[in-house]
Amino acid sequence: MRAIITDLDRTLLRTDKTISEYTLAIMRKCHDRGIAIMSATARPERSILQYHKQIGFDAITTMNGARIILPNAVLENGISHLSGKYILSKLVIMPDTLISVETSDGIYSNVEIPEWNSTCYNGFPNLPTQGTLYKILVSGKSDTLYRQVESILTDDTYYTVANGDLVQIMSKNATKWNGICAMLEALNISKTETVYFGDDNDDIETIQMCGAGVAVANAIETVISEADYVAGSNDEDGVARFIEGKVLSN
């Protein structure tokens, strides 16, 4: 294997959002062996800088492929403002719905979300900025939220569900797999030379497509069922232990 690509939350990161010293040591060994280390995450760039500083990723797919950071370029796959405004016009009339938009100028929400450090914005469906619209994030109490969201999507958008209840609406071009293809092409590495680690719905396609797809033990059942291997959980340093036993030992 010439490349290791990993999701962050509930995969490489422990539940307390830290990376163990053991995992960092294994990542350094990968670098020393000339193995590229990349990340593919739903997080925006600003929230992974501390992990990038610790590990030194060779490339990063952020926001599920809406922004891809390559060694010598940055690619963006945003939602068109026309589609975004239409979708938001339908979301704002749904009762008890928390709405956020992730943009190139930061994240804006219709209520305060301190853990996201978002800016409170009451102007939806108008967009809060003319910058790139990466994602529309939706959550609520309605049992029919997923069906409601599916019914208002435009032809150029799709949605996934993360953490069991957070709906992420994105451009159809913004997928982890598209981001990973761009990263591999930039580094001249084939998918068959790549091992991927993940835990959630947006990892399934990549687990299916890479040379080795690995689910951590705490992954959702559909991810585990599609994986070639199952590693230990995120709190057991499952990613690093798999790398030490299956990649670095060869």
mmCIF file of C-alpha atoms in Angstrom:
data_model
loop_
_atom_site.group_PDB
_atom_site.id
_atom_site.type_symbol
_atom_site.label_atom_id
_atom_site.label_comp_id
_atom_site.label_asym_id
_atom_site.label_seq_id
_atom_site.Cartn_x
_atom_site.Cartn_y
_atom_site.Cartn_z
ATOM 1 C CA MET A 1 0.000 0.000 0.000
ATOM 2 C CA ARG A 2 1.278 3.442 -0.947
ATOM 3 C CA ALA A 3 -1.481 5.519 0.631
ATOM 4 C CA ILE A 4 -3.521 5.559 3.823
ATOM 5 C CA ILE A 5 -6.711 7.619 3.831
ATOM 6 C CA THR A 6 -8.799 7.959 6.956
ATOM 7 C CA ASP A 7 -11.931 9.612 8.194
ATOM 8 C CA LEU A 8 -11.446 11.577 11.417
ATOM 9 C CA ASP A 9 -14.404 11.597 13.814
ATOM 10 C CA ARG A 10 -15.155 8.197 15.343
ATOM 11 C CA THR A 11 -12.404 6.682 13.181
ATOM 12 C CA LEU A 12 -8.902 8.105 13.651
ATOM 13 C CA LEU A 13 -9.923 10.395 16.508
ATOM 14 C CA ARG A 14 -10.821 9.018 19.887
ATOM 15 C CA THR A 15 -14.202 9.912 21.351
ATOM 16 C CA ASP A 16 -12.590 12.827 23.205
ATOM 17 C CA LYS A 17 -11.361 14.141 19.801
ATOM 18 C CA THR A 18 -7.678 13.437 20.524
ATOM 19 C CA ILE A 19 -5.077 11.383 18.658
ATOM 20 C CA SER A 20 -3.040 9.067 20.846
ATOM 21 C CA GLU A 21 0.739 9.150 20.971
ATOM 22 C CA TYR A 22 0.740 5.566 19.709
ATOM 23 C CA THR A 23 -1.256 6.554 16.614
ATOM 24 C CA LEU A 24 1.011 9.544 15.958
ATOM 25 C CA ALA A 25 4.064 7.278 16.198
ATOM 26 C CA ILE A 26 2.564 4.880 13.631
ATOM 27 C CA MET A 27 1.802 7.775 11.302
ATOM 28 C CA ARG A 28 5.412 8.948 11.546
ATOM 29 C CA LYS A 29 6.555 5.449 10.595
ATOM 30 C CA CYS A 30 4.311 5.618 7.528
ATOM 31 C CA HIS A 31 5.867 8.915 6.484
ATOM 32 C CA ASP A 32 9.319 7.408 6.991
ATOM 33 C CA ARG A 33 8.366 4.510 4.706
ATOM 34 C CA GLY A 34 7.157 6.899 2.001
ATOM 35 C CA ILE A 35 3.492 6.034 2.505
ATOM 36 C CA ALA A 36 1.201 8.981 1.846
ATOM 37 C CA ILE A 37 -1.263 9.879 4.602
ATOM 38 C CA MET A 38 -4.477 11.654 3.691
ATOM 39 C CA SER A 39 -7.753 12.484 5.373
ATOM 40 C CA ALA A 40 -11.319 12.516 4.036
ATOM 41 C CA THR A 41 -13.714 14.139 6.461
ATOM 42 C CA ALA A 42 -17.028 15.960 6.760
ATOM 43 C CA ARG A 43 -15.260 18.633 8.812
ATOM 44 C CA PRO A 44 -14.364 22.034 7.371
ATOM 45 C CA GLU A 45 -10.718 22.956 6.997
ATOM 46 C CA ARG A 46 -10.649 25.227 10.049
ATOM 47 C CA SER A 47 -11.584 22.387 12.392
ATOM 48 C CA ILE A 48 -8.845 19.988 11.288
ATOM 49 C CA LEU A 49 -5.835 22.298 11.422
ATOM 50 C CA GLN A 50 -4.715 20.922 14.796
ATOM 51 C CA TYR A 51 -4.720 17.362 13.421
ATOM 52 C CA HIS A 52 -2.962 18.426 10.233
ATOM 53 C CA LYS A 53 -0.259 20.012 12.389
ATOM 54 C CA GLN A 54 0.164 16.771 14.340
ATOM 55 C CA ILE A 55 0.190 14.385 11.382
ATOM 56 C CA GLY A 56 1.079 16.415 8.300
ATOM 57 C CA PHE A 57 -1.459 15.094 5.800
ATOM 58 C CA ASP A 58 -0.274 14.937 2.200
ATOM 59 C CA ALA A 59 -3.745 15.968 0.993
ATOM 60 C CA ILE A 60 -7.152 16.514 2.598
ATOM 61 C CA THR A 61 -10.716 16.121 1.416
ATOM 62 C CA THR A 62 -12.897 18.354 3.596
ATOM 63 C CA MET A 63 -16.675 18.745 3.862
ATOM 64 C CA ASN A 64 -17.255 15.411 2.100
ATOM 65 C CA GLY A 65 -15.497 16.626 -1.045
ATOM 66 C CA ALA A 66 -16.847 20.169 -1.219
ATOM 67 C CA ARG A 67 -13.282 21.481 -0.706
ATOM 68 C CA ILE A 68 -10.208 19.410 -1.584
ATOM 69 C CA ILE A 69 -6.754 20.541 -0.522
ATOM 70 C CA LEU A 70 -4.027 19.142 -2.772
ATOM 71 C CA PRO A 71 -0.270 19.709 -2.550
ATOM 72 C CA ASN A 72 -0.370 22.426 -5.216
ATOM 73 C CA ALA A 73 -4.033 23.286 -5.683
ATOM 74 C CA VAL A 74 -7.426 23.642 -4.011
ATOM 75 C CA LEU A 75 -10.593 22.305 -5.676
ATOM 76 C CA GLU A 76 -14.124 23.349 -4.732
ATOM 77 C CA ASN A 77 -17.479 21.681 -5.410
ATOM 78 C CA GLY A 78 -20.085 24.035 -4.017
ATOM 79 C CA ILE A 79 -23.870 24.178 -4.272
ATOM 80 C CA SER A 80 -25.074 26.769 -6.766
ATOM 81 C CA HIS A 81 -26.586 29.803 -5.051
ATOM 82 C CA LEU A 82 -29.783 29.299 -7.035
ATOM 83 C CA SER A 83 -30.190 25.730 -5.776
ATOM 84 C CA GLY A 84 -29.167 26.717 -2.259
ATOM 85 C CA LYS A 85 -31.737 29.488 -2.022
ATOM 86 C CA TYR A 86 -34.484 27.225 -3.361
ATOM 87 C CA ILE A 87 -33.725 24.471 -0.838
ATOM 88 C CA LEU A 88 -33.511 26.972 2.015
ATOM 89 C CA SER A 89 -36.878 28.451 1.011
ATOM 90 C CA LYS A 90 -38.422 25.029 1.616
ATOM 91 C CA LEU A 91 -36.501 24.330 4.827
ATOM 92 C CA VAL A 92 -37.468 27.565 6.570
ATOM 93 C CA ILE A 93 -41.157 26.645 6.517
ATOM 94 C CA MET A 94 -40.508 23.311 8.257
ATOM 95 C CA PRO A 95 -41.234 23.715 11.992
ATOM 96 C CA ASP A 96 -38.546 23.152 14.645
ATOM 97 C CA THR A 97 -35.783 22.738 12.087
ATOM 98 C CA LEU A 98 -32.182 23.723 12.823
ATOM 99 C CA ILE A 99 -30.564 25.047 9.645
ATOM 100 C CA SER A 100 -26.915 25.859 9.025
ATOM 101 C CA VAL A 101 -24.929 26.708 5.916
ATOM 102 C CA GLU A 102 -21.208 26.060 5.615
ATOM 103 C CA THR A 103 -19.612 28.658 3.351
ATOM 104 C CA SER A 104 -16.193 29.940 2.371
ATOM 105 C CA ASP A 105 -16.835 32.799 4.814
ATOM 106 C CA GLY A 106 -17.726 30.545 7.759
ATOM 107 C CA ILE A 107 -20.778 28.764 9.114
ATOM 108 C CA TYR A 108 -24.138 30.452 9.697
ATOM 109 C CA SER A 109 -27.067 28.996 11.659
ATOM 110 C CA ASN A 110 -30.601 30.031 12.482
ATOM 111 C CA VAL A 111 -29.880 29.392 16.185
ATOM 112 C CA GLU A 112 -26.698 29.670 18.230
ATOM 113 C CA ILE A 113 -24.501 26.561 18.122
ATOM 114 C CA PRO A 114 -21.529 27.308 20.418
ATOM 115 C CA GLU A 115 -19.690 24.048 19.664
ATOM 116 C CA TRP A 116 -19.630 24.968 15.974
ATOM 117 C CA ASN A 117 -18.719 28.600 16.648
ATOM 118 C CA SER A 118 -21.355 29.550 14.103
ATOM 119 C CA THR A 119 -22.691 33.003 13.349
ATOM 120 C CA CYS A 120 -26.392 33.378 14.150
ATOM 121 C CA TYR A 121 -28.282 34.391 11.001
ATOM 122 C CA ASN A 122 -32.021 34.995 10.714
ATOM 123 C CA GLY A 123 -32.163 35.886 7.031
ATOM 124 C CA PHE A 124 -32.769 32.476 5.438
ATOM 125 C CA PRO A 125 -33.699 31.680 2.690
ATOM 126 C CA ASN A 126 -31.441 34.514 1.553
ATOM 127 C CA LEU A 127 -27.818 33.477 1.676
ATOM 128 C CA PRO A 128 -25.620 35.243 4.245
ATOM 129 C CA THR A 129 -22.681 35.616 1.861
ATOM 130 C CA GLN A 130 -21.747 35.624 -1.796
ATOM 131 C CA GLY A 131 -18.957 33.154 -1.042
ATOM 132 C CA THR A 132 -18.961 29.470 -1.975
ATOM 133 C CA LEU A 133 -21.847 27.480 -0.466
ATOM 134 C CA TYR A 134 -20.338 24.148 0.536
ATOM 135 C CA LYS A 135 -23.125 22.500 2.548
ATOM 136 C CA ILE A 136 -26.590 22.948 3.983
ATOM 137 C CA LEU A 137 -26.931 21.167 7.337
ATOM 138 C CA VAL A 138 -30.340 20.269 8.736
ATOM 139 C CA SER A 139 -31.623 18.585 11.877
ATOM 140 C CA GLY A 140 -34.978 18.511 13.616
ATOM 141 C CA LYS A 141 -37.539 16.557 15.586
ATOM 142 C CA SER A 142 -39.733 15.502 12.684
ATOM 143 C CA ASP A 143 -39.902 11.767 11.996
ATOM 144 C CA THR A 144 -40.335 12.578 8.309
ATOM 145 C CA LEU A 145 -37.367 14.979 7.994
ATOM 146 C CA TYR A 146 -35.393 12.723 5.669
ATOM 147 C CA ARG A 147 -38.340 12.302 3.292
ATOM 148 C CA GLN A 148 -39.035 16.028 3.409
ATOM 149 C CA VAL A 149 -35.428 16.851 2.538
ATOM 150 C CA GLU A 150 -35.370 14.315 -0.272
ATOM 151 C CA SER A 151 -38.481 15.898 -1.794
ATOM 152 C CA ILE A 152 -36.911 19.379 -2.015
ATOM 153 C CA LEU A 153 -33.532 18.493 -3.476
ATOM 154 C CA THR A 154 -32.573 20.037 -6.794
ATOM 155 C CA ASP A 155 -31.157 18.056 -9.708
ATOM 156 C CA ASP A 156 -27.603 19.064 -8.782
ATOM 157 C CA THR A 157 -27.758 18.192 -5.061
ATOM 158 C CA TYR A 158 -27.966 15.109 -2.838
ATOM 159 C CA TYR A 159 -27.971 14.398 0.883
ATOM 160 C CA THR A 160 -26.361 12.068 3.383
ATOM 161 C CA VAL A 161 -27.016 11.441 7.067
ATOM 162 C CA ALA A 162 -24.195 11.674 9.632
ATOM 163 C CA ASN A 163 -24.177 10.784 13.316
ATOM 164 C CA GLY A 164 -27.609 9.248 12.873
ATOM 165 C CA ASP A 165 -29.518 12.538 12.698
ATOM 166 C CA LEU A 166 -27.597 15.292 10.889
ATOM 167 C CA VAL A 167 -28.688 15.775 7.268
ATOM 168 C CA GLN A 168 -25.976 17.141 4.969
ATOM 169 C CA ILE A 169 -27.060 18.576 1.615
ATOM 170 C CA MET A 170 -24.282 18.993 -0.941
ATOM 171 C CA SER A 171 -23.512 19.318 -4.620
ATOM 172 C CA LYS A 172 -23.570 15.987 -6.431
ATOM 173 C CA ASN A 173 -19.919 16.654 -7.284
ATOM 174 C CA ALA A 174 -19.044 16.879 -3.574
ATOM 175 C CA THR A 175 -18.439 13.300 -2.489
ATOM 176 C CA LYS A 176 -15.613 11.780 -0.515
ATOM 177 C CA TRP A 177 -14.847 9.452 -3.400
ATOM 178 C CA ASN A 178 -14.499 12.317 -5.892
ATOM 179 C CA GLY A 179 -12.198 14.061 -3.437
ATOM 180 C CA ILE A 180 -10.143 10.940 -2.933
ATOM 181 C CA CYS A 181 -9.809 10.392 -6.696
ATOM 182 C CA ALA A 182 -8.455 13.939 -7.001
ATOM 183 C CA MET A 183 -6.005 13.383 -4.143
ATOM 184 C CA LEU A 184 -4.756 10.074 -5.561
ATOM 185 C CA GLU A 185 -4.341 11.554 -9.037
ATOM 186 C CA ALA A 186 -2.354 14.480 -7.620
ATOM 187 C CA LEU A 187 -0.004 12.065 -5.843
ATOM 188 C CA ASN A 188 0.115 9.555 -8.739
ATOM 189 C CA ILE A 189 -1.221 6.707 -6.595
ATOM 190 C CA SER A 190 -3.813 4.166 -7.747
ATOM 191 C CA LYS A 191 -6.890 3.204 -5.756
ATOM 192 C CA THR A 192 -5.621 -0.386 -5.578
ATOM 193 C CA GLU A 193 -2.600 0.876 -3.633
ATOM 194 C CA THR A 194 -4.809 2.601 -1.065
ATOM 195 C CA VAL A 195 -6.320 1.556 2.267
ATOM 196 C CA TYR A 196 -9.295 3.530 3.550
ATOM 197 C CA PHE A 197 -10.705 3.689 7.099
ATOM 198 C CA GLY A 198 -14.235 4.866 7.891
ATOM 199 C CA ASP A 199 -17.307 4.515 10.066
ATOM 200 C CA ASP A 200 -20.393 6.208 8.576
ATOM 201 C CA ASN A 201 -22.688 6.389 5.550
ATOM 202 C CA ASP A 202 -20.472 8.739 3.543
ATOM 203 C CA ASP A 203 -17.571 6.270 3.814
ATOM 204 C CA ILE A 204 -19.333 3.352 2.134
ATOM 205 C CA GLU A 205 -18.485 4.197 -1.486
ATOM 206 C CA THR A 206 -14.803 4.690 -0.689
ATOM 207 C CA ILE A 207 -14.626 1.504 1.363
ATOM 208 C CA GLN A 208 -16.032 -0.325 -1.655
ATOM 209 C CA MET A 209 -13.688 1.329 -4.178
ATOM 210 C CA CYS A 210 -10.269 1.382 -2.507
ATOM 211 C CA GLY A 211 -7.803 -1.487 -2.571
ATOM 212 C CA ALA A 212 -8.599 -2.253 1.068
ATOM 213 C CA GLY A 213 -11.659 -0.863 2.807
ATOM 214 C CA VAL A 214 -11.533 -0.997 6.591
ATOM 215 C CA ALA A 215 -14.341 -0.284 9.046
ATOM 216 C CA VAL A 216 -13.574 0.480 12.657
ATOM 217 C CA ALA A 217 -15.423 -1.709 15.136
ATOM 218 C CA ASN A 218 -17.664 1.179 16.215
ATOM 219 C CA ALA A 219 -18.819 1.847 12.641
ATOM 220 C CA ILE A 220 -22.476 1.594 11.688
ATOM 221 C CA GLU A 221 -23.554 -1.856 10.555
ATOM 222 C CA THR A 222 -23.873 -0.985 6.860
ATOM 223 C CA VAL A 223 -20.239 0.143 6.777
ATOM 224 C CA ILE A 224 -19.041 -3.003 8.549
ATOM 225 C CA SER A 225 -20.978 -5.175 6.096
ATOM 226 C CA GLU A 226 -19.239 -3.523 3.102
ATOM 227 C CA ALA A 227 -15.699 -3.522 4.523
ATOM 228 C CA ASP A 228 -12.904 -5.895 3.571
ATOM 229 C CA TYR A 229 -11.616 -5.777 7.145
ATOM 230 C CA VAL A 230 -12.819 -4.627 10.553
ATOM 231 C CA ALA A 231 -10.257 -2.930 12.805
ATOM 232 C CA GLY A 232 -10.513 -2.110 16.489
ATOM 233 C CA SER A 233 -12.636 0.816 17.591
ATOM 234 C CA ASN A 234 -11.540 4.437 17.505
ATOM 235 C CA ASP A 235 -10.925 4.353 21.278
ATOM 236 C CA GLU A 236 -8.709 1.284 20.808
ATOM 237 C CA ASP A 237 -6.491 2.985 18.188
ATOM 238 C CA GLY A 238 -7.978 0.611 15.643
ATOM 239 C CA VAL A 239 -6.634 2.488 12.611
ATOM 240 C CA ALA A 240 -3.053 2.574 13.861
ATOM 241 C CA ARG A 241 -3.084 -1.039 15.057
ATOM 242 C CA PHE A 242 -4.362 -2.201 11.686
ATOM 243 C CA ILE A 243 -1.652 -0.203 9.917
ATOM 244 C CA GLU A 244 1.070 -1.609 12.158
ATOM 245 C CA GLY A 245 -0.147 -5.191 11.721
ATOM 246 C CA LYS A 246 -1.217 -5.226 8.062
ATOM 247 C CA VAL A 247 0.675 -2.426 6.279
ATOM 248 C CA LEU A 248 3.975 -1.749 8.015
ATOM 249 C CA SER A 249 4.650 -5.438 8.652
ATOM 250 C CA ASN A 250 4.784 -6.201 4.915
#
